[in-house]
Amino acid sequence: MRPFFVAMQKRLAVYTLGCRVNAFESACIEDDARLAGFEVVDWSQEADIGIVNSCALTTLAEAKTRQIVRMFARKNPQSKIAVVGCYAHTSPEDVKKLENVEWVLGNDKKASVVDVILSDVESVNLGDVVNTDLSLVGSSPLSDRMNLKIQDGCDNFCSYCIIPRARGLPRSLNFDKIVDDAKNLVSRGVRELVLTGINIAKFSTDKGGMVELIDTLNEIPELYRIRLGSIEPPFAQLDAVLERIKDSSHKLMPHLHISAQSLSDVVLERMRRKHSAKDFLKMVEKCVEVYPDISIGGDIICGHPAETQIEFEITKKALINSGVAYMHVFTFSPRPKTLAWNMKDTPPANVRKSRADELREAVKEIRAKFVSSQVGKIRSVLFEHQLTSDTYFSHTDNYIPTVIKCSKANMKNTLLNVALEMGNSADSLSAESKL
């Protein structure tokens, strides 16, 4: 039994760094803290306890974690801080040295963080708490798009990535648990869910895989939209997913994020990726063929060890000629405890940055072309939040930011079909509601 009376006197804040999986897990931690009697407050407010859900994907992410801890400690000098997640998992000794850090829990013990805070870590036996997945247990209102965790871990062991070390091998969450979590979110006001994990292409359970899960979630009455998080090529269930995207009655949105990292086969081999450039480009081609207005994004890393200018140009040319709608571009950053850390011939920092900047400029043109192709079309938008007395921010079904002119109040989470017009920037649209 939890010492509820202890928590009633305490204010607790949670800060999330990194991926969508962390975002979902932080929401679960906040639910658990409220259930235990804590007053959960915004990170910017004064608090007795801080929980930092950390990231270790890059050295910059680790530095950001340290910065967040120090800022919280300076603002709340009498506070105690728990650092959980990937950085706590891969470098616990470094984390323990930070100001006001009382508890350090890796991903295998993250689910127990509220119990540890309540009971004092020294008196709790955590030896048997391994890979315990967090669940949503709260009832406090929620109304924004939310991530829904369906899977954890990865065994790709890409050269630049520490995530298998931090998150472990692939494992799928229980099918019924996922559905229960989805129903919990919808009951609290959420109308759009993003299925997320470390490698959701590996999702598989006795009750079914990705498609079966999507179809089950599709039956939740007050859920309006379903999106997929990042998927790895090749994706065996692509045809079935596209079939549902094409079905206007299905809640799966015409928007996919396909992880590429490079479009040079030589670079992909050095990265130890499990796909070729052709695998990625064929996926994009098929998606656009089945649903021409689909929005496809992904990730590219510039300046991986031994990447030549010619290999970079191959990636750039292939990307420009593909049917993607956007791309997140990253500059390679050497990461300790990864294979790439010891690889030779890493391009100089200025070259890596120059390539990333050049590719981002090309992506701007790709994005602008896709957005302009939607002008004049009728598409579904979901009102997200009010900007002014007569405008709302929204996203189209194919994930284009759109400002809707509408004088009607309380339109948040309303679905509406609108005629799209060019917005105030090359990567956004506008529309007017007649309601």
Short mmCIF file of N, CA, C and O in Angstrom, two decimals, residues 180-292:
data_model
loop_
_atom_site.label_atom_id
_atom_site.label_comp_id
_atom_site.label_asym_id
_atom_site.label_seq_id
_atom_site.Cartn_x
_atom_site.Cartn_y
_atom_site.Cartn_z
N ASP A 180 -6.55 -0.97 -24.25
CA ASP A 180 -7.02 -0.33 -23.01
C ASP A 180 -6.42 1.07 -22.86
O ASP A 180 -7.11 2.02 -22.46
N ASP A 181 -5.13 1.21 -23.16
CA ASP A 181 -4.49 2.53 -23.09
C ASP A 181 -5.14 3.50 -24.08
O ASP A 181 -5.36 4.67 -23.77
N ALA A 182 -5.44 3.01 -25.28
CA ALA A 182 -6.09 3.85 -26.29
C ALA A 182 -7.46 4.31 -25.80
O ALA A 182 -7.82 5.49 -25.92
N LYS A 183 -8.23 3.38 -25.24
CA LYS A 183 -9.56 3.73 -24.75
C LYS A 183 -9.46 4.72 -23.58
O LYS A 183 -10.32 5.61 -23.45
N ASN A 184 -8.44 4.56 -22.74
CA ASN A 184 -8.23 5.50 -21.65
C ASN A 184 -8.02 6.91 -22.19
O ASN A 184 -8.63 7.87 -21.73
N LEU A 185 -7.15 7.04 -23.19
CA LEU A 185 -6.86 8.36 -23.76
C LEU A 185 -8.09 8.96 -24.41
O LEU A 185 -8.37 10.16 -24.24
N VAL A 186 -8.82 8.15 -25.14
CA VAL A 186 -10.02 8.66 -25.82
C VAL A 186 -11.07 9.09 -24.80
O VAL A 186 -11.73 10.12 -24.97
N SER A 187 -11.21 8.33 -23.71
CA SER A 187 -12.19 8.69 -22.67
C SER A 187 -11.85 10.01 -22.02
O SER A 187 -12.72 10.68 -21.45
N ARG A 188 -10.59 10.41 -22.11
CA ARG A 188 -10.14 11.66 -21.49
C ARG A 188 -10.12 12.84 -22.47
O ARG A 188 -9.71 13.94 -22.11
N GLY A 189 -10.56 12.57 -23.71
CA GLY A 189 -10.71 13.67 -24.66
C GLY A 189 -9.77 13.65 -25.85
O GLY A 189 -9.87 14.51 -26.73
N VAL A 190 -8.86 12.68 -25.92
CA VAL A 190 -7.92 12.61 -27.04
C VAL A 190 -8.66 12.08 -28.27
O VAL A 190 -9.40 11.10 -28.19
N ARG A 191 -8.43 12.71 -29.42
CA ARG A 191 -9.11 12.31 -30.64
C ARG A 191 -8.14 11.84 -31.73
O ARG A 191 -8.57 11.37 -32.78
N GLU A 192 -6.85 11.97 -31.49
CA GLU A 192 -5.86 11.52 -32.48
C GLU A 192 -4.71 10.81 -31.77
O GLU A 192 -4.15 11.35 -30.81
N LEU A 193 -4.38 9.61 -32.24
CA LEU A 193 -3.32 8.81 -31.63
C LEU A 193 -2.23 8.50 -32.64
O LEU A 193 -2.52 8.22 -33.80
N VAL A 194 -0.98 8.55 -32.19
CA VAL A 194 0.17 8.16 -33.00
C VAL A 194 0.76 6.89 -32.42
O VAL A 194 1.22 6.88 -31.27
N LEU A 195 0.71 5.80 -33.17
CA LEU A 195 1.26 4.53 -32.69
C LEU A 195 2.77 4.61 -32.74
O LEU A 195 3.37 4.83 -33.80
N THR A 196 3.40 4.41 -31.60
CA THR A 196 4.83 4.66 -31.52
C THR A 196 5.56 3.54 -30.81
O THR A 196 4.98 2.74 -30.06
N GLY A 197 6.85 3.46 -31.05
CA GLY A 197 7.73 2.48 -30.44
C GLY A 197 9.14 2.76 -30.92
O GLY A 197 9.38 3.71 -31.66
N ILE A 198 10.07 1.94 -30.52
CA ILE A 198 11.45 2.12 -30.98
C ILE A 198 11.61 1.57 -32.39
O ILE A 198 12.31 2.14 -33.22
N ASN A 199 10.92 0.49 -32.69
CA ASN A 199 10.92 -0.08 -34.05
C ASN A 199 9.58 -0.78 -34.26
O ASN A 199 9.46 -1.99 -34.13
N ILE A 200 8.54 0.00 -34.61
CA ILE A 200 7.19 -0.55 -34.64
C ILE A 200 6.98 -1.53 -35.79
O ILE A 200 6.00 -2.28 -35.79
N ALA A 201 7.91 -1.56 -36.76
CA ALA A 201 7.80 -2.56 -37.83
C ALA A 201 7.92 -3.97 -37.27
O ALA A 201 7.50 -4.95 -37.90
N LYS A 202 8.48 -4.11 -36.08
CA LYS A 202 8.65 -5.42 -35.45
C LYS A 202 7.48 -5.78 -34.53
O LYS A 202 7.53 -6.79 -33.83
N PHE A 203 6.44 -4.96 -34.51
CA PHE A 203 5.30 -5.24 -33.63
C PHE A 203 4.59 -6.52 -34.07
O PHE A 203 4.19 -6.69 -35.21
N SER A 204 4.41 -7.42 -33.11
CA SER A 204 3.74 -8.69 -33.39
C SER A 204 3.30 -9.31 -32.07
O SER A 204 4.07 -9.38 -31.11
N THR A 205 2.04 -9.75 -32.02
CA THR A 205 1.52 -10.41 -30.82
C THR A 205 0.69 -11.62 -31.23
O THR A 205 0.38 -11.82 -32.42
N ASP A 206 0.31 -12.42 -30.26
CA ASP A 206 -0.53 -13.58 -30.53
C ASP A 206 -1.89 -13.18 -31.09
O ASP A 206 -2.52 -13.96 -31.81
N LYS A 207 -2.33 -11.98 -30.77
CA LYS A 207 -3.62 -11.50 -31.25
C LYS A 207 -3.54 -10.78 -32.59
O LYS A 207 -4.57 -10.36 -33.13
N GLY A 208 -2.32 -10.61 -33.08
CA GLY A 208 -2.17 -9.96 -34.37
C GLY A 208 -1.05 -8.94 -34.38
O GLY A 208 -0.43 -8.66 -33.35
N GLY A 209 -0.79 -8.41 -35.57
CA GLY A 209 0.27 -7.43 -35.75
C GLY A 209 -0.28 -6.04 -35.94
O GLY A 209 -1.37 -5.69 -35.46
N MET A 210 0.48 -5.22 -36.69
CA MET A 210 0.13 -3.82 -36.86
C MET A 210 -1.26 -3.63 -37.46
O MET A 210 -2.05 -2.82 -36.98
N VAL A 211 -1.57 -4.37 -38.51
CA VAL A 211 -2.84 -4.18 -39.20
C VAL A 211 -4.01 -4.55 -38.31
O VAL A 211 -5.02 -3.83 -38.25
N GLU A 212 -3.90 -5.66 -37.59
CA GLU A 212 -4.97 -6.06 -36.69
C GLU A 212 -5.18 -5.03 -35.58
O GLU A 212 -6.31 -4.74 -35.19
N LEU A 213 -4.08 -4.45 -35.10
CA LEU A 213 -4.18 -3.42 -34.07
C LEU A 213 -4.86 -2.17 -34.62
O LEU A 213 -5.77 -1.61 -33.97
N ILE A 214 -4.44 -1.74 -35.80
CA ILE A 214 -5.05 -0.56 -36.42
C ILE A 214 -6.56 -0.77 -36.59
O ILE A 214 -7.35 0.13 -36.30
N ASP A 215 -6.94 -1.93 -37.06
CA ASP A 215 -8.36 -2.21 -37.28
C ASP A 215 -9.13 -2.23 -35.97
O ASP A 215 -10.30 -1.81 -35.91
N THR A 216 -8.52 -2.73 -34.91
CA THR A 216 -9.19 -2.74 -33.61
C THR A 216 -9.37 -1.32 -33.08
O THR A 216 -10.45 -0.96 -32.60
N LEU A 217 -8.33 -0.51 -33.19
CA LEU A 217 -8.43 0.88 -32.74
C LEU A 217 -9.43 1.66 -33.58
O LEU A 217 -10.09 2.58 -33.09
N ASN A 218 -9.55 1.27 -34.82
CA ASN A 218 -10.49 1.94 -35.74
C ASN A 218 -11.93 1.84 -35.25
O ASN A 218 -12.78 2.67 -35.61
N GLU A 219 -12.22 0.85 -34.40
CA GLU A 219 -13.58 0.64 -33.91
C GLU A 219 -13.89 1.47 -32.66
O GLU A 219 -15.03 1.45 -32.18
N ILE A 220 -12.91 2.18 -32.11
CA ILE A 220 -13.18 3.02 -30.93
C ILE A 220 -13.99 4.23 -31.38
O ILE A 220 -13.50 5.06 -32.17
N PRO A 221 -15.22 4.39 -30.92
CA PRO A 221 -16.14 5.37 -31.50
C PRO A 221 -15.63 6.81 -31.53
O PRO A 221 -15.74 7.48 -32.54
N GLU A 222 -15.08 7.31 -30.44
CA GLU A 222 -14.72 8.73 -30.37
C GLU A 222 -13.27 9.01 -30.77
O GLU A 222 -12.80 10.13 -30.62
N LEU A 223 -12.58 8.01 -31.25
CA LEU A 223 -11.25 8.23 -31.83
C LEU A 223 -11.44 8.63 -33.29
O LEU A 223 -12.09 7.92 -34.06
N TYR A 224 -10.86 9.77 -33.67
CA TYR A 224 -11.05 10.29 -35.02
C TYR A 224 -9.91 9.93 -35.97
O TYR A 224 -10.14 9.72 -37.16
N ARG A 225 -8.68 9.89 -35.44
CA ARG A 225 -7.53 9.73 -36.33
C ARG A 225 -6.50 8.78 -35.73
O ARG A 225 -6.26 8.81 -34.52
N ILE A 226 -5.87 8.00 -36.59
CA ILE A 226 -4.75 7.13 -36.22
C ILE A 226 -3.59 7.44 -37.15
O ILE A 226 -3.78 7.52 -38.38
N ARG A 227 -2.42 7.61 -36.58
CA ARG A 227 -1.20 7.78 -37.38
C ARG A 227 -0.17 6.76 -36.93
O ARG A 227 -0.19 6.29 -35.79
N LEU A 228 0.74 6.43 -37.83
CA LEU A 228 1.85 5.55 -37.49
C LEU A 228 3.09 6.38 -37.21
O LEU A 228 3.35 7.37 -37.91
N GLY A 229 3.86 5.97 -36.21
CA GLY A 229 5.16 6.57 -35.99
C GLY A 229 6.14 6.08 -37.05
O GLY A 229 5.76 5.50 -38.06
N SER A 230 7.40 6.27 -36.82
CA SER A 230 8.43 5.92 -37.80
C SER A 230 8.48 4.41 -38.05
O SER A 230 8.44 3.61 -37.10
N ILE A 231 8.54 4.04 -39.33
CA ILE A 231 8.67 2.63 -39.70
C ILE A 231 9.97 2.42 -40.47
O ILE A 231 10.47 3.33 -41.13
N GLU A 232 10.50 1.21 -40.37
CA GLU A 232 11.76 0.87 -41.02
C GLU A 232 11.50 0.11 -42.33
O GLU A 232 10.68 -0.81 -42.36
N PRO A 233 12.19 0.48 -43.42
CA PRO A 233 12.06 -0.31 -44.65
C PRO A 233 12.94 -1.56 -44.58
O PRO A 233 13.96 -1.54 -43.88
N PRO A 234 12.57 -2.61 -45.30
CA PRO A 234 11.27 -2.81 -45.95
C PRO A 234 10.22 -3.13 -44.89
O PRO A 234 10.53 -3.68 -43.84
N PHE A 235 8.95 -2.81 -45.21
CA PHE A 235 7.85 -2.97 -44.27
C PHE A 235 6.86 -3.97 -44.85
O PHE A 235 6.16 -3.68 -45.82
N ALA A 236 6.80 -5.16 -44.28
CA ALA A 236 6.04 -6.27 -44.86
C ALA A 236 4.56 -5.98 -44.98
O ALA A 236 3.88 -6.52 -45.87
N GLN A 237 4.03 -5.14 -44.09
CA GLN A 237 2.59 -4.90 -44.08
C GLN A 237 2.19 -3.63 -44.84
O GLN A 237 1.08 -3.13 -44.67
N LEU A 238 3.07 -3.15 -45.69
CA LEU A 238 2.80 -1.88 -46.38
C LEU A 238 1.52 -1.95 -47.21
O LEU A 238 0.71 -1.02 -47.18
N ASP A 239 1.33 -3.01 -47.97
CA ASP A 239 0.15 -3.12 -48.83
C ASP A 239 -1.14 -3.02 -48.02
O ASP A 239 -2.08 -2.32 -48.40
N ALA A 240 -1.19 -3.72 -46.90
CA ALA A 240 -2.38 -3.70 -46.07
C ALA A 240 -2.59 -2.33 -45.44
O ALA A 240 -3.73 -1.86 -45.30
N VAL A 241 -1.50 -1.67 -45.04
CA VAL A 241 -1.60 -0.33 -44.48
C VAL A 241 -2.12 0.65 -45.53
O VAL A 241 -3.01 1.47 -45.26
N LEU A 242 -1.60 0.57 -46.75
CA LEU A 242 -2.05 1.46 -47.82
C LEU A 242 -3.51 1.22 -48.18
O LEU A 242 -4.24 2.15 -48.54
N GLU A 243 -3.93 -0.04 -48.10
CA GLU A 243 -5.33 -0.35 -48.36
C GLU A 243 -6.25 0.40 -47.39
O GLU A 243 -7.31 0.92 -47.78
N ARG A 244 -5.84 0.50 -46.14
CA ARG A 244 -6.63 1.21 -45.14
C ARG A 244 -6.53 2.72 -45.31
O ARG A 244 -7.51 3.44 -45.09
N ILE A 245 -5.37 3.21 -45.68
CA ILE A 245 -5.22 4.64 -45.95
C ILE A 245 -6.13 5.07 -47.10
O ILE A 245 -6.74 6.14 -47.06
N LYS A 246 -6.22 4.23 -48.10
CA LYS A 246 -7.03 4.55 -49.27
C LYS A 246 -8.52 4.50 -48.96
O LYS A 246 -9.33 5.16 -49.63
N ASP A 247 -8.92 3.76 -47.94
CA ASP A 247 -10.32 3.63 -47.54
C ASP A 247 -10.73 4.87 -46.75
O ASP A 247 -10.29 5.07 -45.61
N SER A 248 -11.54 5.71 -47.33
CA SER A 248 -11.91 6.99 -46.70
C SER A 248 -12.67 6.80 -45.39
O SER A 248 -12.76 7.73 -44.58
N SER A 249 -13.24 5.62 -45.16
CA SER A 249 -13.98 5.37 -43.92
C SER A 249 -13.07 4.92 -42.78
O SER A 249 -13.51 4.85 -41.63
N HIS A 250 -11.81 4.62 -43.11
CA HIS A 250 -10.86 4.18 -42.08
C HIS A 250 -10.18 5.38 -41.43
O HIS A 250 -9.96 6.40 -42.08
N LYS A 251 -9.83 5.24 -40.17
CA LYS A 251 -9.26 6.35 -39.42
C LYS A 251 -7.74 6.49 -39.57
O LYS A 251 -7.14 7.40 -39.01
N LEU A 252 -7.11 5.56 -40.30
CA LEU A 252 -5.67 5.65 -40.52
C LEU A 252 -5.40 6.76 -41.55
O LEU A 252 -5.92 6.75 -42.66
N MET A 253 -4.54 7.70 -41.17
CA MET A 253 -4.31 8.89 -41.98
C MET A 253 -3.27 8.65 -43.09
O MET A 253 -2.36 7.82 -42.94
N PRO A 254 -3.37 9.40 -44.20
CA PRO A 254 -2.41 9.28 -45.31
C PRO A 254 -1.10 10.00 -45.03
O PRO A 254 -0.77 11.02 -45.62
N HIS A 255 -0.36 9.45 -44.08
CA HIS A 255 0.88 10.09 -43.62
C HIS A 255 1.78 9.01 -43.04
O HIS A 255 1.39 8.32 -42.09
N LEU A 256 2.96 8.83 -43.62
CA LEU A 256 3.92 7.84 -43.13
C LEU A 256 5.29 8.47 -42.95
O LEU A 256 5.69 9.36 -43.72
N HIS A 257 5.99 8.01 -41.93
CA HIS A 257 7.37 8.44 -41.69
C HIS A 257 8.25 7.20 -41.85
O HIS A 257 8.16 6.27 -41.05
N ILE A 258 9.06 7.18 -42.91
CA ILE A 258 9.87 6.01 -43.24
C ILE A 258 11.33 6.35 -43.03
O ILE A 258 11.87 7.25 -43.67
N SER A 259 11.98 5.65 -42.14
CA SER A 259 13.37 5.95 -41.79
C SER A 259 14.30 5.57 -42.93
O SER A 259 14.34 4.42 -43.37
N ALA A 260 15.08 6.53 -43.43
CA ALA A 260 16.00 6.28 -44.54
C ALA A 260 17.46 6.32 -44.07
O ALA A 260 18.22 5.38 -44.26
N GLN A 261 17.89 7.43 -43.47
CA GLN A 261 19.23 7.72 -42.95
C GLN A 261 20.25 8.02 -44.05
O GLN A 261 21.14 8.83 -43.85
N SER A 262 20.14 7.39 -45.18
CA SER A 262 20.97 7.71 -46.35
C SER A 262 20.30 7.08 -47.57
O SER A 262 19.51 6.15 -47.42
N LEU A 263 20.62 7.60 -48.75
CA LEU A 263 20.15 6.97 -49.99
C LEU A 263 21.33 6.56 -50.86
O LEU A 263 21.21 6.41 -52.07
N SER A 264 22.47 6.37 -50.20
CA SER A 264 23.65 5.77 -50.83
C SER A 264 23.83 4.38 -50.24
O SER A 264 23.96 4.22 -49.02
N ASP A 265 23.85 3.36 -51.08
CA ASP A 265 23.97 1.99 -50.58
C ASP A 265 25.29 1.77 -49.84
O ASP A 265 25.35 0.99 -48.88
N VAL A 266 26.34 2.45 -50.28
CA VAL A 266 27.63 2.29 -49.62
C VAL A 266 27.57 2.84 -48.20
O VAL A 266 28.05 2.22 -47.24
N VAL A 267 26.95 3.99 -48.04
CA VAL A 267 26.81 4.59 -46.71
C VAL A 267 25.89 3.73 -45.85
O VAL A 267 26.18 3.49 -44.67
N LEU A 268 24.80 3.25 -46.42
CA LEU A 268 23.88 2.40 -45.66
C LEU A 268 24.58 1.14 -45.15
O LEU A 268 24.32 0.68 -44.03
N GLU A 269 25.47 0.59 -45.95
CA GLU A 269 26.22 -0.59 -45.52
C GLU A 269 27.13 -0.24 -44.34
O GLU A 269 27.24 -1.01 -43.38
N ARG A 270 27.80 0.91 -44.42
CA ARG A 270 28.65 1.33 -43.29
C ARG A 270 27.82 1.56 -42.03
O ARG A 270 28.27 1.33 -40.91
N MET A 271 26.61 2.06 -42.24
CA MET A 271 25.71 2.32 -41.11
C MET A 271 25.14 1.03 -40.51
O MET A 271 24.52 1.07 -39.46
N ARG A 272 25.34 -0.09 -41.23
CA ARG A 272 24.78 -1.38 -40.83
C ARG A 272 23.25 -1.37 -40.86
O ARG A 272 22.59 -2.05 -40.08
N ARG A 273 22.71 -0.59 -41.80
CA ARG A 273 21.27 -0.57 -41.97
C ARG A 273 20.81 -1.88 -42.63
O ARG A 273 21.59 -2.53 -43.33
N LYS A 274 19.56 -2.23 -42.43
CA LYS A 274 19.03 -3.50 -42.93
C LYS A 274 18.30 -3.34 -44.27
O LYS A 274 17.61 -4.25 -44.70
N HIS A 275 18.46 -2.21 -44.92
CA HIS A 275 17.75 -1.96 -46.17
C HIS A 275 18.68 -1.26 -47.15
O HIS A 275 19.73 -0.72 -46.78
N SER A 276 18.27 -1.25 -48.40
CA SER A 276 19.00 -0.53 -49.45
C SER A 276 18.26 0.76 -49.78
O SER A 276 17.10 0.96 -49.37
N ALA A 277 18.90 1.61 -50.55
CA ALA A 277 18.23 2.81 -51.02
C ALA A 277 17.02 2.45 -51.85
O ALA A 277 15.97 3.10 -51.77
N LYS A 278 17.14 1.39 -52.63
CA LYS A 278 16.03 0.95 -53.49
C LYS A 278 14.83 0.53 -52.66
O LYS A 278 13.67 0.79 -53.03
N ASP A 279 15.06 -0.10 -51.51
CA ASP A 279 13.96 -0.49 -50.63
C ASP A 279 13.14 0.73 -50.22
O ASP A 279 11.91 0.71 -50.25
N PHE A 280 13.85 1.77 -49.81
CA PHE A 280 13.17 3.00 -49.39
C PHE A 280 12.43 3.64 -50.56
O PHE A 280 11.24 3.99 -50.45
N LEU A 281 13.10 3.80 -51.67
CA LEU A 281 12.52 4.49 -52.82
C LEU A 281 11.33 3.71 -53.39
O LEU A 281 10.34 4.32 -53.84
N LYS A 282 11.39 2.39 -53.36
CA LYS A 282 10.26 1.57 -53.83
C LYS A 282 9.05 1.75 -52.91
O LYS A 282 7.90 1.77 -53.38
N MET A 283 9.31 1.84 -51.61
CA MET A 283 8.21 2.08 -50.68
C MET A 283 7.53 3.40 -50.98
O MET A 283 6.29 3.50 -51.03
N VAL A 284 8.33 4.44 -51.17
CA VAL A 284 7.78 5.76 -51.46
C VAL A 284 6.99 5.73 -52.77
O VAL A 284 5.87 6.25 -52.86
N GLU A 285 7.56 5.09 -53.79
CA GLU A 285 6.91 5.00 -55.08
C GLU A 285 5.55 4.31 -54.99
O GLU A 285 4.56 4.76 -55.56
N LYS A 286 5.51 3.21 -54.24
CA LYS A 286 4.25 2.47 -54.09
C LYS A 286 3.22 3.30 -53.35
O LYS A 286 2.03 3.33 -53.72
N CYS A 287 3.65 3.99 -52.30
CA CYS A 287 2.73 4.81 -51.51
C CYS A 287 2.09 5.90 -52.37
O CYS A 287 0.86 6.10 -52.33
N VAL A 288 2.90 6.59 -53.15
CA VAL A 288 2.40 7.68 -53.99
C VAL A 288 1.51 7.13 -55.11
O VAL A 288 0.52 7.76 -55.50
N GLU A 289 1.85 5.94 -55.60
CA GLU A 289 1.03 5.32 -56.65
C GLU A 289 -0.36 4.97 -56.13
O GLU A 289 -1.37 5.20 -56.81
N VAL A 290 -0.42 4.44 -54.91
CA VAL A 290 -1.70 4.05 -54.33
C VAL A 290 -2.51 5.26 -53.86
O VAL A 290 -3.73 5.31 -54.03
N TYR A 291 -1.81 6.25 -53.28
CA TYR A 291 -2.49 7.42 -52.73
C TYR A 291 -1.64 8.66 -53.04
O TYR A 291 -0.75 9.02 -52.27
N PRO A 292 -1.87 9.32 -54.16
CA PRO A 292 -1.01 10.41 -54.63
C PRO A 292 -0.82 11.55 -53.64
O PRO A 292 0.22 12.21 -53.65
#
